[in-house]
Coordinates of C-alpha atoms in Angstrom, one line a residue:
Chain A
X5 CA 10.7 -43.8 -7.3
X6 CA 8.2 -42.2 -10.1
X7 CA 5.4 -44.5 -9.2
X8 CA 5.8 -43.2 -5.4
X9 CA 5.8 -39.5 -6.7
X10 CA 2.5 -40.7 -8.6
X11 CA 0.9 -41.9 -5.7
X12 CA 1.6 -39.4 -3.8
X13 CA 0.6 -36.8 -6.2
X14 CA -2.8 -38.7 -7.2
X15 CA -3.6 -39.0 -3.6
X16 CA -2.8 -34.8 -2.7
X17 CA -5.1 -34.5 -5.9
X18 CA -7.9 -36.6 -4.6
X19 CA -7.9 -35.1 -1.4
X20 CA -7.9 -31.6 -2.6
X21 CA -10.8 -32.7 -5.1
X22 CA -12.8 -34.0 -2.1
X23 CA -12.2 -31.5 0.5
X24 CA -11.2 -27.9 -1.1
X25 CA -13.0 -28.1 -4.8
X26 CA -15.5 -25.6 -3.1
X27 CA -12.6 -23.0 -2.4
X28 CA -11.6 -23.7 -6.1
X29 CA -14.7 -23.3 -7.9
X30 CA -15.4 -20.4 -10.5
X31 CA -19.4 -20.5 -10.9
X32 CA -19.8 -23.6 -12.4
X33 CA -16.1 -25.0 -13.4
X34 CA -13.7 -26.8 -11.2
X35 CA -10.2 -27.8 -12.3
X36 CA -9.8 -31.3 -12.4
X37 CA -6.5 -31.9 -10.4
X38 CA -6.4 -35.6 -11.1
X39 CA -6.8 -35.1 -14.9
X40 CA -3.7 -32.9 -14.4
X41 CA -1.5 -35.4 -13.2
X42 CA -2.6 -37.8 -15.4
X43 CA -1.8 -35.8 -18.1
X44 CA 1.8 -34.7 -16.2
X45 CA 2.6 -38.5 -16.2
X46 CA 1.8 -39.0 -19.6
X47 CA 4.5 -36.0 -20.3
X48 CA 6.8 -37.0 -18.4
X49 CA 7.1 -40.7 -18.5
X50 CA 9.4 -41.7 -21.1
X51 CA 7.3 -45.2 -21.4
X52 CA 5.2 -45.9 -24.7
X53 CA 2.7 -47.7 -21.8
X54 CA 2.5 -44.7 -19.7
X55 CA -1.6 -44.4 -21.0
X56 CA -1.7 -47.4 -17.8
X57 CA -0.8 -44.8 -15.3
X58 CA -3.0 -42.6 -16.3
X59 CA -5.8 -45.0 -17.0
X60 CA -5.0 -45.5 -13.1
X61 CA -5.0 -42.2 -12.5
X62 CA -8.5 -41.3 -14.0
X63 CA -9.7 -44.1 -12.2
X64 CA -9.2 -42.9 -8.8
X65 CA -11.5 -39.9 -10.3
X66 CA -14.2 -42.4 -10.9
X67 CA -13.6 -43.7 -7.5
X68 CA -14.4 -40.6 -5.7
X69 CA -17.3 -39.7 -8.2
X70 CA -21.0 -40.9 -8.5
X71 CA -21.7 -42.4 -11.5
X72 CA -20.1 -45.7 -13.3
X73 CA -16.2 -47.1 -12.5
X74 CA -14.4 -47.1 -16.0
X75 CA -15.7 -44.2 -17.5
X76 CA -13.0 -41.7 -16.8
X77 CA -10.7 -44.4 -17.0
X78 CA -11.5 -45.9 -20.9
X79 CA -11.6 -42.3 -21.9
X80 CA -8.3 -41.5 -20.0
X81 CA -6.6 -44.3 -21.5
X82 CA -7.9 -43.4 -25.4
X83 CA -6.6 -39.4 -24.4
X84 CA -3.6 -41.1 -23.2
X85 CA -2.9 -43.7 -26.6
X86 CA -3.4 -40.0 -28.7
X87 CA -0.9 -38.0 -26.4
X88 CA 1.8 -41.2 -26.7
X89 CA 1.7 -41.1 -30.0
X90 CA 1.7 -37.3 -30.6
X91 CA 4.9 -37.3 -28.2
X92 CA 6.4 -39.9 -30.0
X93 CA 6.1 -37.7 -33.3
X94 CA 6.9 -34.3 -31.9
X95 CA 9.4 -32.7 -28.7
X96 CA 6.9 -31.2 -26.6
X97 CA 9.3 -30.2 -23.9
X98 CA 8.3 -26.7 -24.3
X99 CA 5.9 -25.2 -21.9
X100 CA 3.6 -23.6 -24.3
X101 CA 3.0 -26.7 -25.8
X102 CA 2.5 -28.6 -22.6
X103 CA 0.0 -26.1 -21.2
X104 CA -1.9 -26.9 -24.9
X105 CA -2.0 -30.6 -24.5
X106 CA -3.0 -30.1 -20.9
X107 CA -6.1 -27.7 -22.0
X108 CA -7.1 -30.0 -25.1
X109 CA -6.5 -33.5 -23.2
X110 CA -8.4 -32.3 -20.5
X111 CA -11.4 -30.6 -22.4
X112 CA -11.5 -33.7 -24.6
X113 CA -11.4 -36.4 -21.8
X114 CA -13.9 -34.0 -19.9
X115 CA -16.4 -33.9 -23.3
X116 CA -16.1 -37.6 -23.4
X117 CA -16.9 -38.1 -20.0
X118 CA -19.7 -35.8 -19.6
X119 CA -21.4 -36.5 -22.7
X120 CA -21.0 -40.8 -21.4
X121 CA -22.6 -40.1 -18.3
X122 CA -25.4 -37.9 -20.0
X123 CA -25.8 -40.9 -21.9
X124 CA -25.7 -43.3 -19.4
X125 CA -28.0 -41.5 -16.6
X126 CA -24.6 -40.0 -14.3
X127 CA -25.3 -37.0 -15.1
X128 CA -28.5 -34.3 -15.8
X129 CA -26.2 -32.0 -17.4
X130 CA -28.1 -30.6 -20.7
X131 CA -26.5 -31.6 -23.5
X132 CA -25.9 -28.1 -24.7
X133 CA -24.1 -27.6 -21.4
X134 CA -21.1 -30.2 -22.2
X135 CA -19.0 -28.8 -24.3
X136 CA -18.9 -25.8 -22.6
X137 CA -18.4 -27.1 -19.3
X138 CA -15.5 -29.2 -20.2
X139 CA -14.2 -26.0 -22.4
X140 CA -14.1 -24.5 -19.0
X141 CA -12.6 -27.4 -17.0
X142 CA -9.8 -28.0 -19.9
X143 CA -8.9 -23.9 -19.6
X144 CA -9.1 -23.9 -16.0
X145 CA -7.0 -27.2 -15.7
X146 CA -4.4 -25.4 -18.5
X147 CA -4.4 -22.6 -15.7
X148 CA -3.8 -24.6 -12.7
X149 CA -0.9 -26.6 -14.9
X150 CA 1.1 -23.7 -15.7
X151 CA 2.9 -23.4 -12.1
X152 CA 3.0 -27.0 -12.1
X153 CA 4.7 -27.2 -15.6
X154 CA 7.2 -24.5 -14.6
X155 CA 8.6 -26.6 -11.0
X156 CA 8.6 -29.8 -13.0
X157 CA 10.6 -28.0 -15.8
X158 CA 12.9 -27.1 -13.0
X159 CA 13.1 -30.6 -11.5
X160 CA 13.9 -32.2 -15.1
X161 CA 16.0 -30.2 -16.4
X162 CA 19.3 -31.4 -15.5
X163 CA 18.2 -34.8 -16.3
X164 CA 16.9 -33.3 -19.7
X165 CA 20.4 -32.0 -19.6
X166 CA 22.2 -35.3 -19.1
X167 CA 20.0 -37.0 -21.7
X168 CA 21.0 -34.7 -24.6
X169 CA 24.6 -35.2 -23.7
X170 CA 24.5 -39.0 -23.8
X171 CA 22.4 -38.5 -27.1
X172 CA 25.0 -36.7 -28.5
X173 CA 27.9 -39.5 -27.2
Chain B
X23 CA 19.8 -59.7 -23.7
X24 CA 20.4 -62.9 -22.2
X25 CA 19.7 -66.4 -23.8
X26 CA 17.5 -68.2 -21.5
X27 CA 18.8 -71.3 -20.1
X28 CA 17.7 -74.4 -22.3
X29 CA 16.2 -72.8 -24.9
X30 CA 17.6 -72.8 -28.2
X31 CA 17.6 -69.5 -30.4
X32 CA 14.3 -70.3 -32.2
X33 CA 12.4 -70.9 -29.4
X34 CA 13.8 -67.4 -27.6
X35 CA 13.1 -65.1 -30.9
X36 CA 9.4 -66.8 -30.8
X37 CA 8.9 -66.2 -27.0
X38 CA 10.5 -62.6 -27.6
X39 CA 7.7 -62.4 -30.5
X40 CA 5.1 -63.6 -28.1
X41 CA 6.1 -61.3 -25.4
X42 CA 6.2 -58.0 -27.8
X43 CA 2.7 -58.8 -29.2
X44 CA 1.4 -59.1 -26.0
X45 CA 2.9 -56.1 -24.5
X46 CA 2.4 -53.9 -27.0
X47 CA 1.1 -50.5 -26.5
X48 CA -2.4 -51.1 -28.5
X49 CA -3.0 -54.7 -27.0
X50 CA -2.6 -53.2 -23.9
X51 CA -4.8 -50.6 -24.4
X52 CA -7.3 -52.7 -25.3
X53 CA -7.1 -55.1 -22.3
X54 CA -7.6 -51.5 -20.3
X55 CA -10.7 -50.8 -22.5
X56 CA -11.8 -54.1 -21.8
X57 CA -10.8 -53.7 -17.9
X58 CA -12.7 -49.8 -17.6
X59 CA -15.6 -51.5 -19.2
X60 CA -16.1 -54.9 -17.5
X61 CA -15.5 -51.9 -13.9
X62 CA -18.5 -50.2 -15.7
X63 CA -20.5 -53.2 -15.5
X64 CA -19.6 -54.2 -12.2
X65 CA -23.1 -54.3 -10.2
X66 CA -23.1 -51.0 -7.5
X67 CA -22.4 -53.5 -4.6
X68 CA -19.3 -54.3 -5.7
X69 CA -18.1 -50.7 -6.5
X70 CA -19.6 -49.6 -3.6
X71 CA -16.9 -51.6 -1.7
X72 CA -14.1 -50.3 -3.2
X73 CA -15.3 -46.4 -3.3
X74 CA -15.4 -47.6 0.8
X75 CA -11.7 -48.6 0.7
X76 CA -10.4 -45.5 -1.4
X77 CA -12.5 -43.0 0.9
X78 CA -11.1 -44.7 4.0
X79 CA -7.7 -44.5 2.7
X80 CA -8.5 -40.5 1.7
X81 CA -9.9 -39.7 5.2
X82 CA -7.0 -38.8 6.8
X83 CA -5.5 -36.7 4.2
X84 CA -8.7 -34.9 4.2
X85 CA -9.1 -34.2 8.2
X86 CA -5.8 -32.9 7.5
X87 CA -6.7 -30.5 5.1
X88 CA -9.9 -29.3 6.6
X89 CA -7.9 -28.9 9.6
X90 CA -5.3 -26.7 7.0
X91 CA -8.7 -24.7 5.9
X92 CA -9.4 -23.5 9.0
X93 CA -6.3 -22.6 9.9
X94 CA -5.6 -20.1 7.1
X95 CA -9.5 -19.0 7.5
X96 CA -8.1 -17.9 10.9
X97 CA -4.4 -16.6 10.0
X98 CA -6.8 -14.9 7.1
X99 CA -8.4 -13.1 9.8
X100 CA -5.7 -12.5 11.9
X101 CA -4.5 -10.8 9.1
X102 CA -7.2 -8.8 7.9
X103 CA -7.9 -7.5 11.5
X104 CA -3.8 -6.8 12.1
X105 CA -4.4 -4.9 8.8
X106 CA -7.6 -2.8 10.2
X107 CA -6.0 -2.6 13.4
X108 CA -2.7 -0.4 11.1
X109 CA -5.4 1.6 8.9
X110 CA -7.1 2.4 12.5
X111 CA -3.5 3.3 14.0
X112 CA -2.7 5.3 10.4
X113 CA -6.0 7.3 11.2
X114 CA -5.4 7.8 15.2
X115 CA -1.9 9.0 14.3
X116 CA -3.4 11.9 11.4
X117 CA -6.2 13.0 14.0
X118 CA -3.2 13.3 17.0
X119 CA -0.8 15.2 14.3
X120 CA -4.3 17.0 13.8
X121 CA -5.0 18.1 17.1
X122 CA -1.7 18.3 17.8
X123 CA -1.8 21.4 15.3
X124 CA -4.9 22.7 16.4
X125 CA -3.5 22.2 20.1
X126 CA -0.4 24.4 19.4
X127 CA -3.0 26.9 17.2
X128 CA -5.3 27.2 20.7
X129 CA -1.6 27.6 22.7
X130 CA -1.1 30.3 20.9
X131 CA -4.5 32.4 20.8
X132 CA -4.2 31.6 24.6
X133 CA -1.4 33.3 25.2
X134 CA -2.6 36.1 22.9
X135 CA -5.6 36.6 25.4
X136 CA -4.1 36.3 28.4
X137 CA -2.0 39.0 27.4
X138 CA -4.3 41.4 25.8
X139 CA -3.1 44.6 26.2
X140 CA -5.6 46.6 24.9
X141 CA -8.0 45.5 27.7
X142 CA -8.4 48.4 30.2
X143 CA -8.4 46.4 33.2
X144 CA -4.9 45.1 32.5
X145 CA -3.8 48.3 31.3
X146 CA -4.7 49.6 34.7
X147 CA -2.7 46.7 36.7
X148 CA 0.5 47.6 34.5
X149 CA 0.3 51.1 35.6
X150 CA -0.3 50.1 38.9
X151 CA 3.1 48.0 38.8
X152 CA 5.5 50.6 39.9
X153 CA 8.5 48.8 40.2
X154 CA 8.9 48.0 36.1
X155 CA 10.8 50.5 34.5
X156 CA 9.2 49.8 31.2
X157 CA 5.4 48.9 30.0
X158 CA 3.8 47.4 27.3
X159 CA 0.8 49.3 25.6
X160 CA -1.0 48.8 22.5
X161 CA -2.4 51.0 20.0
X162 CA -5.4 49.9 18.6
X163 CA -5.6 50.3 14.3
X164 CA -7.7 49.4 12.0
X165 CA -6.5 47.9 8.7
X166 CA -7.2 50.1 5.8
X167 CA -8.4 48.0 2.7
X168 CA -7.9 49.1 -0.7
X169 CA -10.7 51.4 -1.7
X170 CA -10.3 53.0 2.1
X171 CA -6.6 54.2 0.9
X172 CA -7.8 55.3 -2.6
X173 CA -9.8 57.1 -0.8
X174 CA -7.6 58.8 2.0
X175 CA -5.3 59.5 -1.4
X176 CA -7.8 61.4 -3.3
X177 CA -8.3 63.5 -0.5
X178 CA -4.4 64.2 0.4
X179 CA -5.1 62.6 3.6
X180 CA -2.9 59.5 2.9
X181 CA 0.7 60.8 3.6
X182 CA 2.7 57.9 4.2
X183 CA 5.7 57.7 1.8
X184 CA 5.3 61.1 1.0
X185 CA 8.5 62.1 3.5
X186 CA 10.2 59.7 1.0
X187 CA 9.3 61.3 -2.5
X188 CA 6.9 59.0 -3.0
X189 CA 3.6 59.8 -4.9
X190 CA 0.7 59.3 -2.9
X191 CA -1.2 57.1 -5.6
X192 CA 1.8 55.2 -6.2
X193 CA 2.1 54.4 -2.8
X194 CA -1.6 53.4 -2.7
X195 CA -0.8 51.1 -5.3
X196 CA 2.7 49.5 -3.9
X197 CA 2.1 49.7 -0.4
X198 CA 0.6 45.8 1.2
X199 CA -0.9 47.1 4.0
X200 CA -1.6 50.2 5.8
X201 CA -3.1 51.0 9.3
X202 CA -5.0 54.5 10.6
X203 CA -2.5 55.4 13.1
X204 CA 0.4 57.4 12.5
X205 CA 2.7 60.0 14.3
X206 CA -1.1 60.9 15.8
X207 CA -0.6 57.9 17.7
X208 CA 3.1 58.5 18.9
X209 CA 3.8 55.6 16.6
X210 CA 7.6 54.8 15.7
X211 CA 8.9 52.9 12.3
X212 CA 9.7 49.3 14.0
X213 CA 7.3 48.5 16.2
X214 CA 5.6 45.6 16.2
X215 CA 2.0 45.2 14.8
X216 CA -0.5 42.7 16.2
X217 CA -3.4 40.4 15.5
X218 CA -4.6 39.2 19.1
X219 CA -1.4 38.4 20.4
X220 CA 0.5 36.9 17.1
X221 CA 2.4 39.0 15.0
X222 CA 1.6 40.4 11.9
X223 CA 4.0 42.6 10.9
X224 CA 6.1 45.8 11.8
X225 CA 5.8 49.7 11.5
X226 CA 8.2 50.6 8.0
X227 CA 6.7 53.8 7.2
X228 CA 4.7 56.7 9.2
X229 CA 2.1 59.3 8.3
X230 CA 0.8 61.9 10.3
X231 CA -2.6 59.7 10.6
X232 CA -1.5 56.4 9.0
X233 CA 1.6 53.6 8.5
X234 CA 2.4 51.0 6.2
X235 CA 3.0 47.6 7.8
X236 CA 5.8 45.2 6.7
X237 CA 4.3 42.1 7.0
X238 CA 6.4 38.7 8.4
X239 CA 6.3 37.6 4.8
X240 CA 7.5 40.5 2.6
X241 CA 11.2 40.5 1.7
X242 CA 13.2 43.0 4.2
X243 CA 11.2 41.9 7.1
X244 CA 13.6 40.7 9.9
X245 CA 13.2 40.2 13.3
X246 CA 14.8 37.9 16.2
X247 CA 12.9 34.5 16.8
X248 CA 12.8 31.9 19.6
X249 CA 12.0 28.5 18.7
X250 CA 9.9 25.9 20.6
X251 CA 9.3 28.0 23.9
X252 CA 10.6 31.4 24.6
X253 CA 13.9 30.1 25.9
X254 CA 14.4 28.1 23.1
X255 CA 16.9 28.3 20.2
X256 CA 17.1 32.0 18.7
X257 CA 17.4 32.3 14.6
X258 CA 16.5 35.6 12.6
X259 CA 13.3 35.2 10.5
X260 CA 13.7 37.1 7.2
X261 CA 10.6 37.6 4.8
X262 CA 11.6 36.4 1.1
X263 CA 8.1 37.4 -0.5
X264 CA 7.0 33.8 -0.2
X265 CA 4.0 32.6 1.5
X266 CA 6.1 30.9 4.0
X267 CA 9.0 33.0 5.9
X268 CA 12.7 31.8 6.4
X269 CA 14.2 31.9 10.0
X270 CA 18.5 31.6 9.7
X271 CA 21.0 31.2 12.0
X272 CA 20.0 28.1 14.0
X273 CA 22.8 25.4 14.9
X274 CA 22.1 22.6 13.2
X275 CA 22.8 21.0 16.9
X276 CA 20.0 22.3 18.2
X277 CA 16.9 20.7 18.5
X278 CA 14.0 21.6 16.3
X279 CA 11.1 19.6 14.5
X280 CA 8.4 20.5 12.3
X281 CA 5.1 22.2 14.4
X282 CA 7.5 23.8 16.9
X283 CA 6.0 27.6 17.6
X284 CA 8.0 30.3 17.0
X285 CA 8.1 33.3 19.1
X286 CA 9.7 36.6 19.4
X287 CA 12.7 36.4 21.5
X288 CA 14.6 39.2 23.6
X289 CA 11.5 41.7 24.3
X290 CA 11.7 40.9 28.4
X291 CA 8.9 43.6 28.4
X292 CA 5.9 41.6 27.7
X293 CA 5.3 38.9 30.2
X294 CA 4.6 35.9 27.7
X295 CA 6.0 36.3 24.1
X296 CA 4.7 37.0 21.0
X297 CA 3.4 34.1 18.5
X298 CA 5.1 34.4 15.4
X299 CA 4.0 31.3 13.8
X300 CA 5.0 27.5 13.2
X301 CA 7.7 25.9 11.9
X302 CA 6.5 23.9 8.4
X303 CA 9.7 22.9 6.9
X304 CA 13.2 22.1 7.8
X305 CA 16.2 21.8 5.9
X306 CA 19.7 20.7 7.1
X307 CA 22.1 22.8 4.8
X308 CA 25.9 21.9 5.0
X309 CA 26.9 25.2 6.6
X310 CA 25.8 23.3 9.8
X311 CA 23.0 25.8 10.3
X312 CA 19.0 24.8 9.6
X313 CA 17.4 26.0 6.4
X314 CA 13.8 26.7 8.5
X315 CA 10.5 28.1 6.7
X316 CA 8.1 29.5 8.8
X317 CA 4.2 29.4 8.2
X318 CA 3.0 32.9 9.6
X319 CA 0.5 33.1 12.5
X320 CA -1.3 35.7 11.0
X321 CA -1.7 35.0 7.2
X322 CA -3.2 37.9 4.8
X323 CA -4.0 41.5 6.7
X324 CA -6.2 41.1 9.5
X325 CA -9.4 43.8 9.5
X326 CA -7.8 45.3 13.3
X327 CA -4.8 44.8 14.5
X328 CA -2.8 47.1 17.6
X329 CA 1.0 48.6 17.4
X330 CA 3.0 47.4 20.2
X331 CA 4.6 50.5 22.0
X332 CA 7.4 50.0 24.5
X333 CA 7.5 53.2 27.0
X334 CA 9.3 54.0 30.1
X335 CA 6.4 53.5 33.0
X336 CA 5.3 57.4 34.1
X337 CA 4.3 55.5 37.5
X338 CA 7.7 54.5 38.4
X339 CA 9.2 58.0 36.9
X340 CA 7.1 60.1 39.1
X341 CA 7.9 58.0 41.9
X342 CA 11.3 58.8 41.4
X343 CA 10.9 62.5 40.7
X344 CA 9.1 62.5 44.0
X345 CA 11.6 61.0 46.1
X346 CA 13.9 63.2 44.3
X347 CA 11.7 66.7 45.7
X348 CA 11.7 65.5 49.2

């Protein structure tokens, strides 16, 4: 049943990024709505392999990009290694600290990604221009995932609920 | 978990080692590594097929939303031009309160000119009209300003108030508002004073050439009122030294709304009434009679105004003593 949610989530994302990113643009910055649910799914899943589903995921955003397949998606799947392990370490069921991993996974994946196409020839960005750009896409992103955070704190909280009861069974 | 079938327990622990190895989270991140990279690779022909398939597959999602766009770009603008279409109605509905006002201010300076009395033509057809016992007639007056009565006192000429012990600079002082006609005029205390054809104020005090004029306003004043038309409700407006007068004694029953006129009521001399002002402020009090405040017609003396004199018409009493002789 997750992997349906997914798929329907990744492809709402990639329509809105192909259709309505215009009505969603602040000067030069754009929230990346895929990156967002990758980063949700990551969260959320409870698998140590759940860097797959978002390796997916950021390959669907290469899909409906210029530039090289697999960029997004090897840099998606690093980001998503680092956030499995940092979840494994720490509880970061709280919403501040999901809205933080969703601003510094996005702003890192977004470096990565800009600075690999700069270096590849997908992109004519200056390179001075990277870091800030993906600064703004990360914070923008963080924005966008606050309401989205909030309604999937309210879908899992009884299971959160149920969880903590059989833990302490 | 279960033993498979036909193998012994070495054999599962080393395929349960095998399995682990191979599904462990950083081998299988390096097979996706190895996966995004080879995709990198993959000549633009190739990718070019599948970016086909995936925008094929997105195509109706996105018709869908374009479609979505537009339709809030029009409820958007349905919205915005319900919204200018209120502010517009907001605006139409100040300007008709507006002229409504200035409608009921024009009603009333109408009715003041059509019944001018001081005009000599009229005056002529009233005296003509033998058949009323009483007439109308105005006194023309001019409103004395300050330095005019310091004046008139200096000289002893000012006498109002004196009947009453009351020193003539003193009154100077006290008195609102005086007017140059006194018992020279045949004036009486009570009579109405007028601005046009609204009322200003009444005769309190005489003089042998001037009067002092209680004005709607000034606490004493009291007077019968009609509300709305002539035939409307009756209440008794009372002065209380405030800018805006109180009228009593209306049933809450009846009906009465702010911007109604207010006339004088019970005259049955003149033949339209007397504009006393408009009705500003309303006030249901639990006595079951309205609080009403008044705005004045005539606010702040006016330079000329004319005392309204009531007489019995010498037209219709000669007749009489006429038809009495023969």
């Amino acid at each position: 049943m997750r992997f349906v949610w997914l798929t329907l989530a990744v492809y709402l994302a990639a329509v809105a990024e192909t259709s309505l990113i215009d009505v969603l643009r602040i000067g030069e910055v754009t929230p990346d709505l895929l990156a967002l649910v990758a980063v949700v799914w990551l969260l959320t899943s409870g698998s140590p392999r759940a860097f797959l589903g978002a390796g997916a995921v950021a390959l669907v955003g290469d899909l409906i990009a210029p530039g090289h397949l697999g960029v997004g998606m090897g840099w998606m799947l690093l980001a998503g290694y680092g956030v499995g392990r940092l979840r494994a370490r720490f509880r970061l069921e709280h919403l501040g600290w999901q809205v933080l991993i969703t601003f510094a996974t996005v702003a890192a994946w977004a470096a990565a990604v800009g600075a690999t196409g700069r270096l590849i020839g997908d992109l004519s960005l200056a390179w001075s221009a990277v870091v800030p750009r993906a600064l703004g896409v990360g914070l923008y992103t963080a924005a966008v995932a606050l309401p989205v955070w909030m309604v999937v704190g309210w879908i899992r909280q009884p299971f959160l609920a149920r969880k903590r009861r059989l833990a302490e069974f | 978990m279960q033993t498979p079938i036909g193998l012994a327990p070495k054999a599962v622990q080393s395929h349960h080692h095998r399995t682990d190895r191979w599904t462990s989270p950083a081998v299988v991140l390096a097979i996706g590594l190895v996966l995004a990279l080879v995709l990198a690779v993959l000549p633009r022909q190739f990718s070019g097929w599948i970016r086909d398939g995936v925008a094929a597959v997105l195509k109706p999602g996105q018709v869908v939303s374009l479609r979505l766009g537009r339709q809030s770009e029009r409820a958007v603008a349905w919205t915005r031009a319900h919204f200018q279409a209120a502010s517009r109605l907001v605006e139409a509905e100040r300007q008709v309160q507006e002229l409504k006002r200035e409608n009921q201010q024009l009603a009333g300076e109408l009715v003041a000119a059509s019944l001018q009395p001081v005009s000599p033509r009229q005056d002529a057809d009233e005296d003509a009209d033998a058949s009323r016992l009483l007439r109308a007639r105005c006194v023309s007056a001019r409103v004395l300003g300050r330095q005019a009565r310091a004046f008139l006192a200096r000289h002893h000429l000012l006498d109002v108030g004196t009947a009453a012990g009351v020193q003539p600079e003193a009154w100077v002082v006290a008195a609102p508002a005086v007017i140059d006609r006194g018992r020279d005029a045949e004036l009486q205390p009570g009579q109405l004073v007028l601005h046009g054809r609204r009322v200003w104020g009444k005769i309190v005090q005489l003089g042998a050439q001037t009067s002092a004029v209680r004005a709607v306003t000034e606490p004493g004043y009291r007077d019968l009122v009609a509300i709305g038309n002539p035939s409307g409700p009756q209440g008794m407006v009372e002065g209380t030294g405030e800018p805006l007068a109180r009228i009593r004694l209306v049933e809450a029953t009846e009906p009465v709304s702010i911007g109604d006129a207010v006339y004088t009521a019970g005259q049955g001399v003149l033949p339209a009434p007397l504009l006393y002002g408009h009705v500003v402020r309303l006030q249901r009090p639990v006595g079951g009679h309205w609080e009403i405040w008044m705005e004045p017609a005539v606010v702040g003396p006016p330079q000329h105004a004319a005392v309204l004199k009531i007489e019995l018409n010498p037209l219709r009493t000669a007749q009489q003593k006429t038809a009495r002789s023969q």
